[in-house]
Amino acid sequence: MKISKTRKTLTTLLALFTAVSISACSTNQGTKGTTEPASGKEPTPAPPAAAVNADQPGWKSDNKPITFDWYLNFSWFPNKWGVDPTSQYITKKTGVNINFIVPAGNENEKLNTMIASGKLPDFITLGWYEDAVKKMIEGNMVLPLDELAKQYDPYFFKVADPAKIAWYTQKDGKFYGYPNASSSPEDYKKYGSKFIGNQTFLVRKDMYEALGKPDMRTQEGFLKALQAAKEKFPEVNGQPLIPLGLHEFNENGNSSLLDGAQNGSMLANFLAVPYEKDNKLYDRSTDPEFVSWLKTFRKANELGLLAKDIFIDKRPQMEEKIAQGRYFAMLYQRTDLAKQNISLHQKDPNSVYIAVDGPANAKQEPPTLAGPGIAGWTVTLISKDVKDKERAIKFLSYLISEEGNKDLFFGEKGVSYDVINGKDQFKPEVLDLRNKDRGAFDKKYGSSFTFWMLMDTNLNLDWEPPSVEPIKQPEEWTRGKTKNFSQYDNIVPTGNSPEGIANSKMAQAWGRALPKLLLAKSDAEFDQLFDKYQKERQSAGLDKVQAYSQKEFEANREKIAKFTK
């Protein structure tokens, strides 16, 4: 909300009067006790700092220009702050400018190098599951958000979700990171009926229909469809068809199949493999149906249906090939190809990727897809090297608030949105561009969570306009298939503890084993390699990792039980 110059002045004077009469000796970070004296004169006392007010957003008390360095641990992030109207509006409103730092290559190498240097940028955003989160906390490289908020901006506690704070509170009683895209049990009560998932099995619409819409839920049907697609469509615009696409392979495996570090597996979710049995965590990676489907992927390679591209391509290369429509099928997150799907839709609506029923277990049970969890997607932390603690926590409070989220979603009124039919909505030409070209939209307007670092995906359910194709179909396919897996988040050991080191070794062993399993020449060779991997897990410390995870899982259930009382 805009505040007039007069009102700003009155507010400042009132705050100043209150500070003088009640806490004249209070000081803010960086405020000296005196100002520089004129030559030959006594030092002039500095104006006292305004007292913090838990009932008012702290960011409104100071909008002097400041630039924060903000590290994003995502090499694919393409946007710059300050080149679009939304980020310009937020800077004008808060005084905060952002210099994003994005790794050019391997994210882990860049982040580990920064950690080893002992100096970090002002803000850091990375996946909550990253080992570096614990390293930074244990290394005293990031500041407790609760302490910053109490000292500089208690209003933070009015806009932060207590359940999310409790979830991320460490054993020392402090919390250091705040999540985005996070849903607490209360959020499920309020918004649960509107929740959709992101995990999908996608096929190119025209090819799939030309093949007679084959059933790809069974292993036999899956292989037959891939084979038929390769035979009928050997090339796409002069380039070889890629029968099957997956997320990129990394040192810990592949999240489409299994990521060893996170223990995340889209395939296991499609197969409805349980996370627990009889209140004990279940080793999903050894589930017979999961292993059987991995052998199906191995068979696909034997039949020439796994292109070598999928083992080496990173996300930018994959996005280029998606935009070319070169994949027939993909076990992939729908939002990760939304921009390319829109581009395909502009050229030919029949060439888009649609979601269909994919790999299933022998009973043909529906998938159990990951819904929004309390852990969220990323966490944002404030470095101990931050150039201004007070402004940093106040800006963080603004970003997680409803006002901040609305600004990030809609942008500036009259520029990207307006009140239309009594409701805040994107202007027609703005929405049209978003639906047609998300990349151009991001650069021209910068709204609709172009800057997603602290987006609240629950708030935007009330703001989001109805989906249109090609976004709508994959989105709708997930509805009713998602589950809340929050109790299984944050249970994998990280850091330099014995369990963390053991888990890291196990994850890397899986990262080495997975490509070999898929490239094995026979099921017998697959079995041999799989047995070898299981022995590596045991020698790395599987038992201690499982004991740790079980303990954390039980603690998570207790936390959630408290939230839901």
GROMACS .gro file of C-alpha atoms in nm, residues 23-401:
model
  379
   23SER     CA    1   1.407   0.456   2.493
   24ALA     CA    2   1.640   0.743   2.422
   25CYS     CA    3   1.946   0.528   2.453
   26SER     CA    4   1.834   0.253   2.215
   27THR     CA    5   2.047   0.212   1.903
   28ASN     CA    6   2.020   0.033   1.572
   29GLN     CA    7   2.294  -0.161   1.401
   30GLY     CA    8   2.543   0.071   1.239
   31THR     CA    9   2.421   0.383   1.428
   32LYS     CA   10   2.701   0.571   1.601
   33GLY     CA   11   2.660   0.737   1.939
   34THR     CA   12   2.757   1.076   1.796
   35THR     CA   13   2.779   1.245   1.461
   36GLU     CA   14   3.105   1.390   1.334
   37PRO     CA   15   3.165   1.728   1.506
   38ALA     CA   16   3.217   2.048   1.312
   39SER     CA   17   3.565   2.192   1.357
   40GLY     CA   18   3.615   2.320   1.710
   41LYS     CA   19   3.269   2.216   1.831
   42GLU     CA   20   3.141   1.950   2.067
   43PRO     CA   21   3.011   1.626   1.905
   44THR     CA   22   2.644   1.644   1.817
   45PRO     CA   23   2.435   1.355   1.953
   46ALA     CA   24   2.298   1.133   1.675
   47PRO     CA   25   1.920   1.110   1.639
   48PRO     CA   26   1.795   0.814   1.840
   49ALA     CA   27   1.677   0.513   1.643
   50ALA     CA   28   1.307   0.447   1.610
   51ALA     CA   29   1.183   0.182   1.849
   52VAL     CA   30   1.084  -0.144   1.687
   53ASN     CA   31   0.712  -0.195   1.661
   54ALA     CA   32   0.572  -0.545   1.647
   55ASP     CA   33   0.248  -0.414   1.499
   56GLN     CA   34   0.401  -0.234   1.201
   57PRO     CA   35   0.599  -0.375   0.905
   58GLY     CA   36   0.960  -0.288   0.980
   59TRP     CA   37   1.057  -0.230   0.618
   60LYS     CA   38   0.838   0.082   0.606
   61SER     CA   39   1.063   0.260   0.855
   62ASP     CA   40   1.363   0.277   0.621
   63ASN     CA   41   1.365   0.276   0.242
   64LYS     CA   42   1.709   0.424   0.183
   65PRO     CA   43   1.884   0.259  -0.116
   66ILE     CA   44   2.074  -0.059  -0.041
   67THR     CA   45   2.191  -0.346  -0.260
   68PHE     CA   46   2.204  -0.701  -0.132
   69ASP     CA   47   2.399  -0.983  -0.297
   70TRP     CA   48   2.172  -1.287  -0.325
   71TYR     CA   49   2.310  -1.629  -0.416
   72LEU     CA   50   2.075  -1.873  -0.592
   73ASN     CA   51   2.199  -2.230  -0.608
   74PHE     CA   52   2.026  -2.288  -0.943
   75SER     CA   53   2.241  -2.249  -1.253
   76TRP     CA   54   1.934  -2.238  -1.476
   77PHE     CA   55   1.788  -1.921  -1.321
   78PRO     CA   56   1.794  -1.663  -1.606
   79ASN     CA   57   1.649  -1.340  -1.464
   80LYS     CA   58   1.805  -1.019  -1.336
   81TRP     CA   59   1.660  -0.784  -1.077
   82GLY     CA   60   1.580  -0.430  -1.183
   83VAL     CA   61   1.518  -0.482  -1.555
   84ASP     CA   62   1.141  -0.535  -1.523
   85PRO     CA   63   0.862  -0.320  -1.372
   86THR     CA   64   0.789  -0.556  -1.081
   87SER     CA   65   1.140  -0.562  -0.935
   88GLN     CA   66   1.176  -0.189  -1.007
   89TYR     CA   67   0.851  -0.126  -0.817
   90ILE     CA   68   0.967  -0.331  -0.518
   91THR     CA   69   1.300  -0.148  -0.511
   92LYS     CA   70   1.123   0.189  -0.525
   93LYS     CA   71   0.891   0.077  -0.245
   94THR     CA   72   1.149  -0.078  -0.010
   95GLY     CA   73   1.476   0.078  -0.120
   96VAL     CA   74   1.623  -0.269  -0.171
   97ASN     CA   75   1.804  -0.363  -0.490
   98ILE     CA   76   1.927  -0.718  -0.552
   99ASN     CA   77   2.236  -0.846  -0.725
  100PHE     CA   78   2.169  -1.211  -0.802
  101ILE     CA   79   2.466  -1.446  -0.806
  102VAL     CA   80   2.402  -1.766  -1.002
  103PRO     CA   81   2.660  -2.042  -1.061
  104ALA     CA   82   2.770  -2.082  -1.422
  105GLY     CA   83   2.830  -2.454  -1.386
  106ASN     CA   84   2.809  -2.712  -1.109
  107GLU     CA   85   2.608  -2.567  -0.820
  108ASN     CA   86   2.767  -2.780  -0.551
  109GLU     CA   87   3.120  -2.684  -0.655
  110LYS     CA   88   3.035  -2.313  -0.648
  111LEU     CA   89   2.860  -2.328  -0.311
  112ASN     CA   90   3.125  -2.547  -0.150
  113THR     CA   91   3.394  -2.308  -0.271
  114MET     CA   92   3.212  -2.016  -0.110
  115ILE     CA   93   3.166  -2.209   0.214
  116ALA     CA   94   3.536  -2.303   0.216
  117SER     CA   95   3.628  -1.936   0.172
  118GLY     CA   96   3.441  -1.855   0.493
  119LYS     CA   97   3.250  -1.567   0.334
  120LEU     CA   98   2.900  -1.577   0.188
  121PRO     CA   99   2.676  -1.329   0.005
  122ASP     CA  100   2.405  -1.150   0.203
  123PHE     CA  101   2.122  -1.394   0.116
  124ILE     CA  102   2.147  -1.759   0.013
  125THR     CA  103   1.866  -1.962  -0.143
  126LEU     CA  104   1.903  -2.336  -0.203
  127GLY     CA  105   1.706  -2.658  -0.176
  128TRP     CA  106   1.623  -2.746   0.186
  129TYR     CA  107   1.762  -3.093   0.120
  130GLU     CA  108   2.108  -2.968   0.024
  131ASP     CA  109   2.395  -3.080   0.243
  132ALA     CA  110   2.525  -2.722   0.241
  133VAL     CA  111   2.235  -2.603   0.460
  134LYS     CA  112   2.365  -2.796   0.756
  135LYS     CA  113   2.726  -2.703   0.679
  136MET     CA  114   2.643  -2.333   0.688
  137ILE     CA  115   2.443  -2.363   1.011
  138GLU     CA  116   2.701  -2.578   1.189
  139GLY     CA  117   2.980  -2.353   1.064
  140ASN     CA  118   2.811  -2.044   1.215
  141MET     CA  119   2.803  -1.889   0.870
  142VAL     CA  120   2.435  -1.786   0.879
  143LEU     CA  121   2.235  -1.588   1.134
  144PRO     CA  122   1.938  -1.710   1.341
  145LEU     CA  123   1.629  -1.549   1.191
  146ASP     CA  124   1.445  -1.556   1.522
  147GLU     CA  125   1.716  -1.348   1.691
  148LEU     CA  126   1.727  -1.099   1.405
  149ALA     CA  127   1.350  -1.066   1.413
  150LYS     CA  128   1.334  -1.013   1.790
  151GLN     CA  129   1.602  -0.744   1.776
  152TYR     CA  130   1.511  -0.559   1.458
  153ASP     CA  131   1.168  -0.657   1.328
  154PRO     CA  132   0.928  -0.845   1.559
  155TYR     CA  133   0.662  -0.792   1.292
  156PHE     CA  134   0.828  -1.093   1.125
  157PHE     CA  135   0.644  -1.319   1.368
  158LYS     CA  136   0.309  -1.180   1.252
  159VAL     CA  137   0.371  -1.280   0.890
  160ALA     CA  138   0.574  -1.598   0.940
  161ASP     CA  139   0.393  -1.931   0.982
  162PRO     CA  140   0.458  -2.071   1.335
  163ALA     CA  141   0.443  -2.426   1.200
  164LYS     CA  142   0.714  -2.353   0.944
  165ILE     CA  143   0.927  -2.184   1.208
  166ALA     CA  144   0.885  -2.487   1.435
  167TRP     CA  145   0.964  -2.722   1.147
  168TYR     CA  146   1.294  -2.550   1.072
  169THR     CA  147   1.396  -2.490   1.433
  170GLN     CA  148   1.728  -2.663   1.500
  171LYS     CA  149   1.839  -2.852   1.807
  172ASP     CA  150   1.990  -2.529   1.943
  173GLY     CA  151   1.638  -2.383   1.958
  174LYS     CA  152   1.699  -2.136   1.673
  175PHE     CA  153   1.589  -2.134   1.311
  176TYR     CA  154   1.800  -2.012   1.024
  177GLY     CA  155   1.603  -2.055   0.702
  178TYR     CA  156   1.252  -1.979   0.579
  179PRO     CA  157   1.095  -2.192   0.306
  180ASN     CA  158   0.909  -2.113  -0.012
  181ALA     CA  159   0.630  -2.324  -0.165
  182SER     CA  160   0.562  -2.467   0.181
  183SER     CA  161   0.229  -2.596   0.308
  184SER     CA  162   0.163  -2.656   0.677
  185PRO     CA  163  -0.118  -2.874   0.816
  186GLU     CA  164  -0.327  -2.557   0.854
  187ASP     CA  165  -0.266  -2.480   0.487
  188TYR     CA  166  -0.397  -2.826   0.399
  189LYS     CA  167  -0.713  -2.756   0.596
  190LYS     CA  168  -0.764  -2.421   0.427
  191TYR     CA  169  -0.641  -2.488   0.072
  192GLY     CA  170  -0.612  -2.865   0.041
  193SER     CA  171  -0.900  -2.905  -0.204
  194LYS     CA  172  -0.719  -2.675  -0.447
  195PHE     CA  173  -0.379  -2.846  -0.429
  196ILE     CA  174  -0.227  -2.994  -0.743
  197GLY     CA  175   0.095  -3.183  -0.801
  198ASN     CA  176   0.400  -3.133  -1.016
  199GLN     CA  177   0.506  -3.491  -1.089
  200THR     CA  178   0.382  -3.614  -1.426
  201PHE     CA  179   0.434  -3.869  -1.700
  202LEU     CA  180   0.415  -3.671  -2.021
  203VAL     CA  181   0.384  -3.767  -2.387
  204ARG     CA  182   0.388  -3.565  -2.705
  205LYS     CA  183   0.018  -3.536  -2.790
  206ASP     CA  184   0.027  -3.583  -3.168
  207MET     CA  185   0.260  -3.881  -3.154
  208TYR     CA  186   0.069  -4.046  -2.871
  209GLU     CA  187  -0.261  -4.010  -3.051
  210ALA     CA  188  -0.110  -4.131  -3.380
  211LEU     CA  189  -0.005  -4.449  -3.197
  212GLY     CA  190  -0.362  -4.506  -3.079
  213LYS     CA  191  -0.315  -4.373  -2.723
  214PRO     CA  192  -0.132  -4.684  -2.598
  215ASP     CA  193  -0.159  -4.796  -2.236
  216MET     CA  194   0.185  -4.729  -2.084
  217ARG     CA  195   0.104  -4.835  -1.728
  218THR     CA  196   0.241  -5.187  -1.768
  219GLN     CA  197   0.604  -5.268  -1.836
  220GLU     CA  198   0.515  -5.444  -2.159
  221GLY     CA  199   0.290  -5.160  -2.278
  222PHE     CA  200   0.554  -4.904  -2.181
  223LEU     CA  201   0.823  -5.068  -2.393
  224LYS     CA  202   0.588  -5.129  -2.687
  225ALA     CA  203   0.486  -4.764  -2.696
  226LEU     CA  204   0.845  -4.638  -2.687
  227GLN     CA  205   0.938  -4.884  -2.963
  228ALA     CA  206   0.638  -4.785  -3.176
  229ALA     CA  207   0.718  -4.414  -3.136
  230LYS     CA  208   1.077  -4.466  -3.249
  231GLU     CA  209   0.968  -4.667  -3.550
  232LYS     CA  210   0.690  -4.430  -3.659
  233PHE     CA  211   0.874  -4.105  -3.578
  234PRO     CA  212   1.247  -4.174  -3.615
  235GLU     CA  213   1.320  -3.804  -3.662
  236VAL     CA  214   1.181  -3.470  -3.551
  237ASN     CA  215   1.267  -3.192  -3.795
  238GLY     CA  216   1.577  -3.377  -3.909
  239GLN     CA  217   1.692  -3.463  -3.553
  240PRO     CA  218   1.670  -3.812  -3.397
  241LEU     CA  219   1.368  -3.875  -3.175
  242ILE     CA  220   1.447  -3.922  -2.806
  243PRO     CA  221   1.195  -4.190  -2.701
  244LEU     CA  222   1.219  -4.124  -2.326
  245GLY     CA  223   1.326  -3.822  -2.125
  246LEU     CA  224   1.413  -3.801  -1.755
  247HIS     CA  225   1.542  -3.535  -1.521
  248GLU     CA  226   1.914  -3.479  -1.545
  249PHE     CA  227   2.159  -3.728  -1.401
  250ASN     CA  228   2.385  -3.599  -1.124
  251GLU     CA  229   2.635  -3.737  -0.876
  252ASN     CA  230   2.350  -3.872  -0.660
  253GLY     CA  231   2.137  -4.034  -0.929
  254ASN     CA  232   1.826  -3.898  -1.101
  255SER     CA  233   1.510  -3.767  -0.933
  256SER     CA  234   1.289  -3.925  -1.203
  257LEU     CA  235   1.411  -4.267  -1.093
  258LEU     CA  236   1.582  -4.217  -0.757
  259ASP     CA  237   1.796  -3.943  -0.609
  260GLY     CA  238   2.019  -4.103  -0.349
  261ALA     CA  239   2.077  -3.787  -0.147
  262GLN     CA  240   1.711  -3.695  -0.104
  263ASN     CA  241   1.570  -4.048  -0.131
  264GLY     CA  242   1.322  -3.888  -0.373
  265SER     CA  243   1.178  -4.092  -0.656
  266MET     CA  244   0.908  -3.999  -0.902
  267LEU     CA  245   0.903  -4.357  -1.028
  268ALA     CA  246   0.838  -4.497  -0.679
  269ASN     CA  247   0.554  -4.245  -0.635
  270PHE     CA  248   0.398  -4.353  -0.964
  271LEU     CA  249   0.421  -4.712  -0.845
  272ALA     CA  250   0.261  -4.612  -0.511
  273VAL     CA  251   0.555  -4.766  -0.323
  274PRO     CA  252   0.495  -4.686   0.046
  275TYR     CA  253   0.734  -4.482   0.254
  276GLU     CA  254   0.661  -4.683   0.567
  277LYS     CA  255   0.522  -5.014   0.678
  278ASP     CA  256   0.403  -5.081   1.032
  279ASN     CA  257   0.537  -4.741   1.147
  280LYS     CA  258   0.884  -4.829   1.022
  281LEU     CA  259   1.048  -4.656   0.728
  282TYR     CA  260   1.049  -4.877   0.421
  283ASP     CA  261   1.350  -4.905   0.193
  284ARG     CA  262   1.175  -4.805  -0.128
  285SER     CA  263   1.488  -4.854  -0.339
  286THR     CA  264   1.474  -5.228  -0.280
  287ASP     CA  265   1.101  -5.267  -0.338
  288PRO     CA  266   1.050  -5.556  -0.586
  289GLU     CA  267   0.820  -5.356  -0.814
  290PHE     CA  268   1.055  -5.059  -0.816
  291VAL     CA  269   1.350  -5.281  -0.905
  292SER     CA  270   1.143  -5.459  -1.170
  293TRP     CA  271   1.063  -5.125  -1.336
  294LEU     CA  272   1.430  -5.025  -1.325
  295LYS     CA  273   1.494  -5.343  -1.522
  296THR     CA  274   1.230  -5.228  -1.770
  297PHE     CA  275   1.431  -4.910  -1.822
  298ARG     CA  276   1.738  -5.130  -1.870
  299LYS     CA  277   1.547  -5.330  -2.130
  300ALA     CA  278   1.452  -5.005  -2.301
  301ASN     CA  279   1.821  -4.928  -2.341
  302GLU     CA  280   1.887  -5.278  -2.477
  303LEU     CA  281   1.621  -5.209  -2.741
  304GLY     CA  282   1.784  -4.881  -2.835
  305LEU     CA  283   1.517  -4.669  -2.666
  306LEU     CA  284   1.737  -4.475  -2.423
  307ALA     CA  285   1.924  -4.208  -2.616
  308LYS     CA  286   2.273  -4.128  -2.489
  309ASP     CA  287   2.162  -3.765  -2.458
  310ILE     CA  288   1.966  -3.836  -2.140
  311PHE     CA  289   2.278  -3.942  -1.950
  312ILE     CA  290   2.477  -3.628  -2.028
  313ASP     CA  291   2.234  -3.342  -2.094
  314LYS     CA  292   2.184  -3.075  -1.831
  315ARG     CA  293   1.869  -2.870  -1.799
  316PRO     CA  294   1.956  -2.605  -2.063
  317GLN     CA  295   2.019  -2.875  -2.324
  318MET     CA  296   1.702  -3.056  -2.223
  319GLU     CA  297   1.496  -2.738  -2.248
  320GLU     CA  298   1.626  -2.683  -2.600
  321LYS     CA  299   1.525  -3.034  -2.703
  322ILE     CA  300   1.186  -3.007  -2.533
  323ALA     CA  301   1.122  -2.685  -2.727
  324GLN     CA  302   1.205  -2.882  -3.043
  325GLY     CA  303   0.957  -3.152  -2.943
  326ARG     CA  304   1.222  -3.422  -2.967
  327TYR     CA  305   1.107  -3.631  -2.671
  328PHE     CA  306   0.820  -3.875  -2.711
  329ALA     CA  307   0.765  -3.943  -2.339
  330MET     CA  308   0.904  -3.791  -2.020
  331LEU     CA  309   0.892  -3.876  -1.651
  332TYR     CA  310   0.926  -3.513  -1.555
  333GLN     CA  311   0.791  -3.225  -1.347
  334ARG     CA  312   0.529  -3.044  -1.549
  335THR     CA  313   0.633  -2.692  -1.445
  336ASP     CA  314   0.991  -2.755  -1.556
  337LEU     CA  315   0.881  -2.764  -1.919
  338ALA     CA  316   0.590  -2.518  -1.900
  339LYS     CA  317   0.776  -2.245  -2.086
  340GLN     CA  318   0.876  -2.478  -2.371
  341ASN     CA  319   0.528  -2.632  -2.382
  342ILE     CA  320   0.377  -2.287  -2.432
  343SER     CA  321   0.620  -2.230  -2.719
  344LEU     CA  322   0.518  -2.559  -2.880
  345HIS     CA  323   0.153  -2.469  -2.837
  346GLN     CA  324   0.206  -2.145  -3.028
  347LYS     CA  325   0.348  -2.335  -3.324
  348ASP     CA  326   0.109  -2.632  -3.318
  349PRO     CA  327  -0.136  -2.712  -3.035
  350ASN     CA  328  -0.114  -3.083  -3.124
  351SER     CA  329   0.262  -3.094  -3.065
  352VAL     CA  330   0.242  -3.015  -2.692
  353TYR     CA  331   0.319  -3.249  -2.403
  354ILE     CA  332   0.019  -3.384  -2.215
  355ALA     CA  333   0.003  -3.588  -1.895
  356VAL     CA  334  -0.121  -3.947  -1.917
  357ASP     CA  335  -0.126  -4.246  -1.684
  358GLY     CA  336   0.231  -4.371  -1.669
  359PRO     CA  337   0.417  -4.654  -1.497
  360ALA     CA  338   0.199  -4.830  -1.239
  361ASN     CA  339   0.234  -5.122  -1.002
  362ALA     CA  340   0.104  -5.470  -1.077
  363LYS     CA  341  -0.231  -5.390  -0.914
  364GLN     CA  342  -0.268  -5.082  -1.137
  365GLU     CA  343  -0.321  -4.865  -0.831
  366PRO     CA  344  -0.327  -4.487  -0.881
  367PRO     CA  345  -0.002  -4.301  -0.818
  368THR     CA  346   0.074  -4.131  -0.489
  369LEU     CA  347   0.231  -3.809  -0.608
  370ALA     CA  348   0.413  -3.569  -0.380
  371GLY     CA  349   0.187  -3.280  -0.284
  372PRO     CA  350   0.294  -2.957  -0.117
  373GLY     CA  351   0.493  -3.031   0.198
  374ILE     CA  352   0.584  -2.823   0.498
  375ALA     CA  353   0.953  -2.837   0.405
  376GLY     CA  354   0.869  -2.659   0.080
  377TRP     CA  355   1.114  -2.641  -0.208
  378THR     CA  356   1.391  -2.402  -0.106
  379VAL     CA  357   1.506  -2.223   0.207
  380THR     CA  358   1.650  -1.874   0.224
  381LEU     CA  359   1.915  -1.785   0.482
  382ILE     CA  360   2.090  -1.464   0.584
  383SER     CA  361   2.469  -1.472   0.598
  384LYS     CA  362   2.666  -1.361   0.903
  385ASP     CA  363   2.852  -1.139   0.655
  386VAL     CA  364   2.532  -0.955   0.558
  387LYS     CA  365   2.601  -0.586   0.507
  388ASP     CA  366   2.297  -0.472   0.708
  389LYS     CA  367   2.126  -0.715   0.945
  390GLU     CA  368   1.833  -0.487   1.015
  391ARG     CA  369   1.745  -0.415   0.654
  392ALA     CA  370   1.793  -0.782   0.565
  393ILE     CA  371   1.543  -0.921   0.815
  394LYS     CA  372   1.296  -0.643   0.740
  395PHE     CA  373   1.316  -0.718   0.368
  396LEU     CA  374   1.271  -1.089   0.439
  397SER     CA  375   0.962  -1.008   0.647
  398TYR     CA  376   0.823  -0.805   0.357
  399LEU     CA  377   0.888  -1.084   0.106
  400ILE     CA  378   0.710  -1.355   0.309
  401SER     CA  379   0.416  -1.131   0.398
   0.00000   0.00000   0.00000
